[in-house]
Amino acid sequence: MRVLHVAEVTHGGVITLVDTYSRHQAAAGHDVHALLRPEVDDVPAVRHDWSPVRRNPWALLRAERRLHQVAHALRPDVIHLHSFVPGVLGRTRSLQSAAAVVYQPHSFAFEAVPPAAAGLIARTERRMSRHTDRMVTNCHDEEAEGRSRGIVLPTTVVGLPVDTAHFAPRESEQATYQRDLGLDADFVAVCVGRLSRQKGQSLLAAAWEADPPPGAQLVFVGPGDPAEIAEAAPRTYGASILCAGAQDDVRPWLWAASVAVQPSLYEGQSVAMAEALACGVPVVMTDVNGAREAVAHEHERPAGAVVPVGDLRQVMSELTARQRQPELVASEAAVARERAVRLFSPETVMRRIENVYIEALAVHRASR
C-alpha cells in the first residue's frame, strides 16, 4: 500500500506521530511518503517538501497546488491528512478522486481561535467531511468534541503509539539524573512541550511565581522562546524555574522528574503525557481531551491528577500535595507505567490504523 502523510507543523506531537506511523508502516512493507515542511527533521519516509503559511492566502494556494501535484504524481492508495490546515487543503473533490482520504485532527482547532472564529472552523470541518472517507482520533474525548460541533462521519479512535521499550522507567536513581542535568531540588516538576499558548506554560510559570514551593524546581523542556516564561515569573525564572530548550532526548528529564505537569488549554491527546506515563512518572494535567482516559479514569487507580482547564491554583495544589507525600508519587508511578503499556501499544495502534486504511480504500473504490 502506498501512503502519503501530510503535515504542516514543524515539531511537537503531530510530527512525533508522523514519524512513528511512517517507521512502523515502512517496516510492514508499505511504500510510505510524507509531505512536510523543509524544517522538519528526518522522518523515515520518502520526503516531499511544501511550505504552507497559515496567514498568507497566496502561500496557502501554492501549498494546495503542491499537495495536489504530489498526490497526482504519486497516486497513493491513502492520503493521511494531519491537523486542520492539511485537512482543509487536502479535502477537495479532485484530491479525493485520486486516493482514499483519512483525516486526523490532532485536536480540533475550535479552542485555538477566538470564539467568533470557532463557528467558521466548525462549518469548514462539516463541509470538508463530505470529502473524507474516514476520520481517526487520538481519544474518545476528541471524537465527542467533534460530534458536539456537528462533525459526524465514520471515525475510529486509534490511540497514541508510544514505544514503551524506549520510554521506560529510570534504571538509575532519580538523584543521578538530576545531578547530571544540573538540577538541585528535593522535588522536580518537568513540563515537556513546545513553548506556546496552547500548552499553557506561561500560566503555570505565573502560578509558580505567586507561590513557589520551597525546595522544588520547575523545568520547561521544549523548543520556543522563553521570553514569556521570564516575563511571567521575573523573580523565580533562572532560580526555581528553568527552561532547558529543545532536547533530542527528553527521557533524562523525565527520569529526573518527581512528576510531569501539563497545563494545556487544549489537546487532541498529549504525546508528552503518554511518554511521561510510560517512563513511570505521575502526571498532573488539565482536563483536556484524553486526560481522564489515561491519567484519572473514574474506575481505576489514578496515575496522577486531572484538574479543570485554566485552574492553575489547583495545579499548584496537586504539585504541592505530591511534594509532601512521596508515597503518593510512588503509588502513582507504578500505575502510570502499567497504564501506558496497556493503552499506548504501538502494535495495537498501528493495527487499528491499517484497518482504517482498508476501510477507507473500500469506501473510495465503491464510490468511483
JSON list of C-alpha atoms in Angstrom, two decimals, residues 118-268:
[
{"chain": "A", "resi": 118, "resn": "ALA", "atom": "CA", "xyz": [-14.77, 28.84, 16.17]},
{"chain": "A", "resi": 119, "resn": "GLY", "atom": "CA", "xyz": [-18.09, 28.70, 14.34]},
{"chain": "A", "resi": 120, "resn": "LEU", "atom": "CA", "xyz": [-16.37, 29.25, 11.00]},
{"chain": "A", "resi": 121, "resn": "ILE", "atom": "CA", "xyz": [-13.94, 26.43, 11.72]},
{"chain": "A", "resi": 122, "resn": "ALA", "atom": "CA", "xyz": [-16.78, 24.12, 12.69]},
{"chain": "A", "resi": 123, "resn": "ARG", "atom": "CA", "xyz": [-18.63, 24.95, 9.45]},
{"chain": "A", "resi": 124, "resn": "THR", "atom": "CA", "xyz": [-15.45, 24.32, 7.47]},
{"chain": "A", "resi": 125, "resn": "GLU", "atom": "CA", "xyz": [-14.93, 20.97, 9.19]},
{"chain": "A", "resi": 126, "resn": "ARG", "atom": "CA", "xyz": [-18.53, 19.95, 8.48]},
{"chain": "A", "resi": 127, "resn": "ARG", "atom": "CA", "xyz": [-18.20, 20.93, 4.82]},
{"chain": "A", "resi": 128, "resn": "MET", "atom": "CA", "xyz": [-14.91, 19.06, 4.44]},
{"chain": "A", "resi": 129, "resn": "SER", "atom": "CA", "xyz": [-16.46, 15.95, 5.97]},
{"chain": "A", "resi": 130, "resn": "ARG", "atom": "CA", "xyz": [-18.13, 15.34, 2.61]},
{"chain": "A", "resi": 131, "resn": "HIS", "atom": "CA", "xyz": [-14.69, 14.68, 1.13]},
{"chain": "A", "resi": 132, "resn": "THR", "atom": "CA", "xyz": [-13.44, 12.40, 3.91]},
{"chain": "A", "resi": 133, "resn": "ASP", "atom": "CA", "xyz": [-13.51, 8.61, 3.66]},
{"chain": "A", "resi": 134, "resn": "ARG", "atom": "CA", "xyz": [-12.58, 8.03, 7.29]},
{"chain": "A", "resi": 135, "resn": "MET", "atom": "CA", "xyz": [-11.53, 10.07, 10.34]},
{"chain": "A", "resi": 136, "resn": "VAL", "atom": "CA", "xyz": [-9.28, 8.87, 13.14]},
{"chain": "A", "resi": 137, "resn": "THR", "atom": "CA", "xyz": [-8.87, 10.48, 16.55]},
{"chain": "A", "resi": 138, "resn": "ASN", "atom": "CA", "xyz": [-6.38, 10.02, 19.35]},
{"chain": "A", "resi": 139, "resn": "CYS", "atom": "CA", "xyz": [-9.01, 9.54, 22.07]},
{"chain": "A", "resi": 140, "resn": "HIS", "atom": "CA", "xyz": [-12.76, 9.29, 22.69]},
{"chain": "A", "resi": 141, "resn": "ASP", "atom": "CA", "xyz": [-12.94, 12.86, 24.03]},
{"chain": "A", "resi": 142, "resn": "GLU", "atom": "CA", "xyz": [-11.66, 14.21, 20.72]},
{"chain": "A", "resi": 143, "resn": "GLU", "atom": "CA", "xyz": [-14.30, 12.30, 18.76]},
{"chain": "A", "resi": 144, "resn": "ALA", "atom": "CA", "xyz": [-17.01, 13.58, 21.14]},
{"chain": "A", "resi": 145, "resn": "GLU", "atom": "CA", "xyz": [-15.76, 17.16, 20.75]},
{"chain": "A", "resi": 146, "resn": "GLY", "atom": "CA", "xyz": [-16.15, 16.96, 17.00]},
{"chain": "A", "resi": 147, "resn": "ARG", "atom": "CA", "xyz": [-19.57, 15.36, 17.26]},
{"chain": "A", "resi": 148, "resn": "SER", "atom": "CA", "xyz": [-20.73, 18.17, 19.56]},
{"chain": "A", "resi": 149, "resn": "ARG", "atom": "CA", "xyz": [-19.98, 20.58, 16.70]},
{"chain": "A", "resi": 150, "resn": "GLY", "atom": "CA", "xyz": [-21.86, 18.53, 14.13]},
{"chain": "A", "resi": 151, "resn": "ILE", "atom": "CA", "xyz": [-18.82, 16.77, 12.66]},
{"chain": "A", "resi": 152, "resn": "VAL", "atom": "CA", "xyz": [-20.31, 13.33, 12.19]},
{"chain": "A", "resi": 153, "resn": "LEU", "atom": "CA", "xyz": [-18.55, 10.84, 9.94]},
{"chain": "A", "resi": 154, "resn": "PRO", "atom": "CA", "xyz": [-17.17, 7.31, 10.28]},
{"chain": "A", "resi": 155, "resn": "THR", "atom": "CA", "xyz": [-14.49, 7.61, 12.98]},
{"chain": "A", "resi": 156, "resn": "THR", "atom": "CA", "xyz": [-12.08, 5.23, 14.67]},
{"chain": "A", "resi": 157, "resn": "VAL", "atom": "CA", "xyz": [-10.36, 6.05, 17.96]},
{"chain": "A", "resi": 158, "resn": "VAL", "atom": "CA", "xyz": [-6.84, 4.73, 17.39]},
{"chain": "A", "resi": 159, "resn": "GLY", "atom": "CA", "xyz": [-4.97, 5.97, 20.48]},
{"chain": "A", "resi": 160, "resn": "LEU", "atom": "CA", "xyz": [-1.37, 7.13, 20.74]},
{"chain": "A", "resi": 161, "resn": "PRO", "atom": "CA", "xyz": [1.51, 4.83, 19.77]},
{"chain": "A", "resi": 162, "resn": "VAL", "atom": "CA", "xyz": [4.32, 5.16, 22.30]},
{"chain": "A", "resi": 163, "resn": "ASP", "atom": "CA", "xyz": [7.40, 2.97, 22.27]},
{"chain": "A", "resi": 164, "resn": "THR", "atom": "CA", "xyz": [7.21, 1.72, 25.85]},
{"chain": "A", "resi": 165, "resn": "ALA", "atom": "CA", "xyz": [10.55, -0.08, 25.48]},
{"chain": "A", "resi": 166, "resn": "HIS", "atom": "CA", "xyz": [12.21, 3.25, 24.64]},
{"chain": "A", "resi": 167, "resn": "PHE", "atom": "CA", "xyz": [10.17, 5.31, 27.09]},
{"chain": "A", "resi": 168, "resn": "ALA", "atom": "CA", "xyz": [10.69, 3.16, 30.17]},
{"chain": "A", "resi": 169, "resn": "PRO", "atom": "CA", "xyz": [11.23, 3.73, 33.89]},
{"chain": "A", "resi": 170, "resn": "ARG", "atom": "CA", "xyz": [14.61, 5.02, 35.05]},
{"chain": "A", "resi": 171, "resn": "GLU", "atom": "CA", "xyz": [17.40, 2.48, 35.53]},
{"chain": "A", "resi": 172, "resn": "SER", "atom": "CA", "xyz": [19.42, 4.62, 37.96]},
{"chain": "A", "resi": 173, "resn": "GLU", "atom": "CA", "xyz": [18.48, 6.68, 40.98]},
{"chain": "A", "resi": 174, "resn": "GLN", "atom": "CA", "xyz": [16.48, 9.82, 40.28]},
{"chain": "A", "resi": 175, "resn": "ALA", "atom": "CA", "xyz": [19.18, 11.87, 42.01]},
{"chain": "A", "resi": 176, "resn": "THR", "atom": "CA", "xyz": [21.74, 10.66, 39.45]},
{"chain": "A", "resi": 177, "resn": "TYR", "atom": "CA", "xyz": [19.78, 12.14, 36.55]},
{"chain": "A", "resi": 178, "resn": "GLN", "atom": "CA", "xyz": [19.13, 15.34, 38.49]},
{"chain": "A", "resi": 179, "resn": "ARG", "atom": "CA", "xyz": [22.82, 15.76, 39.20]},
{"chain": "A", "resi": 180, "resn": "ASP", "atom": "CA", "xyz": [23.79, 15.05, 35.57]},
{"chain": "A", "resi": 181, "resn": "LEU", "atom": "CA", "xyz": [21.31, 17.71, 34.40]},
{"chain": "A", "resi": 182, "resn": "GLY", "atom": "CA", "xyz": [22.41, 20.29, 36.93]},
{"chain": "A", "resi": 183, "resn": "LEU", "atom": "CA", "xyz": [19.21, 20.16, 38.96]},
{"chain": "A", "resi": 184, "resn": "ASP", "atom": "CA", "xyz": [19.32, 20.69, 42.69]},
{"chain": "A", "resi": 185, "resn": "ALA", "atom": "CA", "xyz": [15.96, 20.21, 44.40]},
{"chain": "A", "resi": 186, "resn": "ASP", "atom": "CA", "xyz": [14.15, 17.65, 46.50]},
{"chain": "A", "resi": 187, "resn": "PHE", "atom": "CA", "xyz": [11.16, 17.83, 44.16]},
{"chain": "A", "resi": 188, "resn": "VAL", "atom": "CA", "xyz": [11.32, 18.40, 40.39]},
{"chain": "A", "resi": 189, "resn": "ALA", "atom": "CA", "xyz": [8.30, 19.06, 38.18]},
{"chain": "A", "resi": 190, "resn": "VAL", "atom": "CA", "xyz": [9.01, 18.77, 34.44]},
{"chain": "A", "resi": 191, "resn": "CYS", "atom": "CA", "xyz": [6.79, 20.21, 31.69]},
{"chain": "A", "resi": 192, "resn": "VAL", "atom": "CA", "xyz": [7.59, 18.81, 28.23]},
{"chain": "A", "resi": 193, "resn": "GLY", "atom": "CA", "xyz": [6.27, 20.54, 25.11]},
{"chain": "A", "resi": 194, "resn": "ARG", "atom": "CA", "xyz": [6.89, 23.42, 22.76]},
{"chain": "A", "resi": 195, "resn": "LEU", "atom": "CA", "xyz": [6.51, 26.80, 24.44]},
{"chain": "A", "resi": 196, "resn": "SER", "atom": "CA", "xyz": [3.16, 28.09, 23.21]},
{"chain": "A", "resi": 197, "resn": "ARG", "atom": "CA", "xyz": [-0.18, 29.50, 24.30]},
{"chain": "A", "resi": 198, "resn": "GLN", "atom": "CA", "xyz": [-1.80, 26.09, 23.76]},
{"chain": "A", "resi": 199, "resn": "LYS", "atom": "CA", "xyz": [0.50, 24.35, 26.25]},
{"chain": "A", "resi": 200, "resn": "GLY", "atom": "CA", "xyz": [-0.11, 26.95, 28.99]},
{"chain": "A", "resi": 201, "resn": "GLN", "atom": "CA", "xyz": [3.47, 27.20, 30.25]},
{"chain": "A", "resi": 202, "resn": "SER", "atom": "CA", "xyz": [3.37, 30.95, 30.95]},
{"chain": "A", "resi": 203, "resn": "LEU", "atom": "CA", "xyz": [0.23, 30.46, 33.07]},
{"chain": "A", "resi": 204, "resn": "LEU", "atom": "CA", "xyz": [1.99, 27.78, 35.07]},
{"chain": "A", "resi": 205, "resn": "ALA", "atom": "CA", "xyz": [5.07, 29.96, 35.47]},
{"chain": "A", "resi": 206, "resn": "ALA", "atom": "CA", "xyz": [2.92, 32.81, 36.81]},
{"chain": "A", "resi": 207, "resn": "ALA", "atom": "CA", "xyz": [1.22, 30.49, 39.30]},
{"chain": "A", "resi": 208, "resn": "TRP", "atom": "CA", "xyz": [4.59, 29.16, 40.44]},
{"chain": "A", "resi": 209, "resn": "GLU", "atom": "CA", "xyz": [5.90, 32.73, 40.78]},
{"chain": "A", "resi": 210, "resn": "ALA", "atom": "CA", "xyz": [2.96, 33.64, 43.02]},
{"chain": "A", "resi": 211, "resn": "ASP", "atom": "CA", "xyz": [3.69, 30.85, 45.50]},
{"chain": "A", "resi": 212, "resn": "PRO", "atom": "CA", "xyz": [6.91, 28.95, 44.74]},
{"chain": "A", "resi": 213, "resn": "PRO", "atom": "CA", "xyz": [7.14, 25.66, 46.67]},
{"chain": "A", "resi": 214, "resn": "PRO", "atom": "CA", "xyz": [10.26, 25.65, 48.87]},
{"chain": "A", "resi": 215, "resn": "GLY", "atom": "CA", "xyz": [12.83, 23.09, 47.80]},
{"chain": "A", "resi": 216, "resn": "ALA", "atom": "CA", "xyz": [11.21, 22.49, 44.40]},
{"chain": "A", "resi": 217, "resn": "GLN", "atom": "CA", "xyz": [12.17, 23.21, 40.79]},
{"chain": "A", "resi": 218, "resn": "LEU", "atom": "CA", "xyz": [10.02, 23.57, 37.68]},
{"chain": "A", "resi": 219, "resn": "VAL", "atom": "CA", "xyz": [11.70, 22.74, 34.37]},
{"chain": "A", "resi": 220, "resn": "PHE", "atom": "CA", "xyz": [10.27, 23.52, 30.94]},
{"chain": "A", "resi": 221, "resn": "VAL", "atom": "CA", "xyz": [11.64, 21.22, 28.23]},
{"chain": "A", "resi": 222, "resn": "GLY", "atom": "CA", "xyz": [10.87, 22.03, 24.61]},
{"chain": "A", "resi": 223, "resn": "PRO", "atom": "CA", "xyz": [11.50, 24.42, 21.73]},
{"chain": "A", "resi": 224, "resn": "GLY", "atom": "CA", "xyz": [10.37, 28.03, 21.71]},
{"chain": "A", "resi": 225, "resn": "ASP", "atom": "CA", "xyz": [11.17, 31.49, 23.02]},
{"chain": "A", "resi": 226, "resn": "PRO", "atom": "CA", "xyz": [11.30, 31.53, 26.85]},
{"chain": "A", "resi": 227, "resn": "ALA", "atom": "CA", "xyz": [10.65, 35.29, 26.98]},
{"chain": "A", "resi": 228, "resn": "GLU", "atom": "CA", "xyz": [7.04, 34.81, 28.08]},
{"chain": "A", "resi": 229, "resn": "ILE", "atom": "CA", "xyz": [8.16, 32.48, 30.86]},
{"chain": "A", "resi": 230, "resn": "ALA", "atom": "CA", "xyz": [10.69, 35.03, 32.07]},
{"chain": "A", "resi": 231, "resn": "GLU", "atom": "CA", "xyz": [8.08, 37.79, 31.90]},
{"chain": "A", "resi": 232, "resn": "ALA", "atom": "CA", "xyz": [5.51, 35.73, 33.81]},
{"chain": "A", "resi": 233, "resn": "ALA", "atom": "CA", "xyz": [7.98, 34.78, 36.56]},
{"chain": "A", "resi": 234, "resn": "PRO", "atom": "CA", "xyz": [10.64, 37.51, 36.87]},
{"chain": "A", "resi": 235, "resn": "ARG", "atom": "CA", "xyz": [11.73, 36.52, 40.41]},
{"chain": "A", "resi": 236, "resn": "THR", "atom": "CA", "xyz": [11.86, 32.74, 40.03]},
{"chain": "A", "resi": 237, "resn": "TYR", "atom": "CA", "xyz": [12.97, 32.44, 36.39]},
{"chain": "A", "resi": 238, "resn": "GLY", "atom": "CA", "xyz": [16.55, 31.19, 36.37]},
{"chain": "A", "resi": 239, "resn": "ALA", "atom": "CA", "xyz": [16.25, 30.11, 40.01]},
{"chain": "A", "resi": 240, "resn": "SER", "atom": "CA", "xyz": [13.48, 27.61, 40.74]},
{"chain": "A", "resi": 241, "resn": "ILE", "atom": "CA", "xyz": [12.13, 27.87, 37.18]},
{"chain": "A", "resi": 242, "resn": "LEU", "atom": "CA", "xyz": [14.41, 26.67, 34.39]},
{"chain": "A", "resi": 243, "resn": "CYS", "atom": "CA", "xyz": [13.99, 26.43, 30.61]},
{"chain": "A", "resi": 244, "resn": "ALA", "atom": "CA", "xyz": [16.02, 23.59, 29.11]},
{"chain": "A", "resi": 245, "resn": "GLY", "atom": "CA", "xyz": [15.07, 24.30, 25.48]},
{"chain": "A", "resi": 246, "resn": "ALA", "atom": "CA", "xyz": [14.64, 21.71, 22.76]},
{"chain": "A", "resi": 247, "resn": "GLN", "atom": "CA", "xyz": [16.12, 18.30, 23.52]},
{"chain": "A", "resi": 248, "resn": "ASP", "atom": "CA", "xyz": [16.88, 15.42, 21.17]},
{"chain": "A", "resi": 249, "resn": "ASP", "atom": "CA", "xyz": [16.01, 13.04, 24.00]},
{"chain": "A", "resi": 250, "resn": "VAL", "atom": "CA", "xyz": [13.57, 14.08, 26.74]},
{"chain": "A", "resi": 251, "resn": "ARG", "atom": "CA", "xyz": [13.91, 10.85, 28.72]},
{"chain": "A", "resi": 252, "resn": "PRO", "atom": "CA", "xyz": [16.70, 12.02, 31.08]},
{"chain": "A", "resi": 253, "resn": "TRP", "atom": "CA", "xyz": [14.49, 14.96, 32.05]},
{"chain": "A", "resi": 254, "resn": "LEU", "atom": "CA", "xyz": [11.56, 12.65, 32.73]},
{"chain": "A", "resi": 255, "resn": "TRP", "atom": "CA", "xyz": [13.78, 10.31, 34.71]},
{"chain": "A", "resi": 256, "resn": "ALA", "atom": "CA", "xyz": [14.91, 13.30, 36.80]},
{"chain": "A", "resi": 257, "resn": "ALA", "atom": "CA", "xyz": [11.30, 14.31, 37.45]},
{"chain": "A", "resi": 258, "resn": "SER", "atom": "CA", "xyz": [9.22, 13.66, 40.52]},
{"chain": "A", "resi": 259, "resn": "VAL", "atom": "CA", "xyz": [6.12, 14.46, 38.45]},
{"chain": "A", "resi": 260, "resn": "ALA", "atom": "CA", "xyz": [5.30, 15.68, 34.96]},
{"chain": "A", "resi": 261, "resn": "VAL", "atom": "CA", "xyz": [2.96, 18.66, 34.63]},
{"chain": "A", "resi": 262, "resn": "GLN", "atom": "CA", "xyz": [0.87, 19.55, 31.58]},
{"chain": "A", "resi": 263, "resn": "PRO", "atom": "CA", "xyz": [-1.19, 22.79, 31.96]},
{"chain": "A", "resi": 264, "resn": "SER", "atom": "CA", "xyz": [-2.53, 22.72, 28.38]},
{"chain": "A", "resi": 265, "resn": "LEU", "atom": "CA", "xyz": [-5.55, 24.74, 27.28]},
{"chain": "A", "resi": 266, "resn": "TYR", "atom": "CA", "xyz": [-6.48, 22.14, 24.65]},
{"chain": "A", "resi": 267, "resn": "GLU", "atom": "CA", "xyz": [-5.11, 18.91, 23.17]},
{"chain": "A", "resi": 268, "resn": "GLY", "atom": "CA", "xyz": [-6.04, 16.05, 20.88]}
]
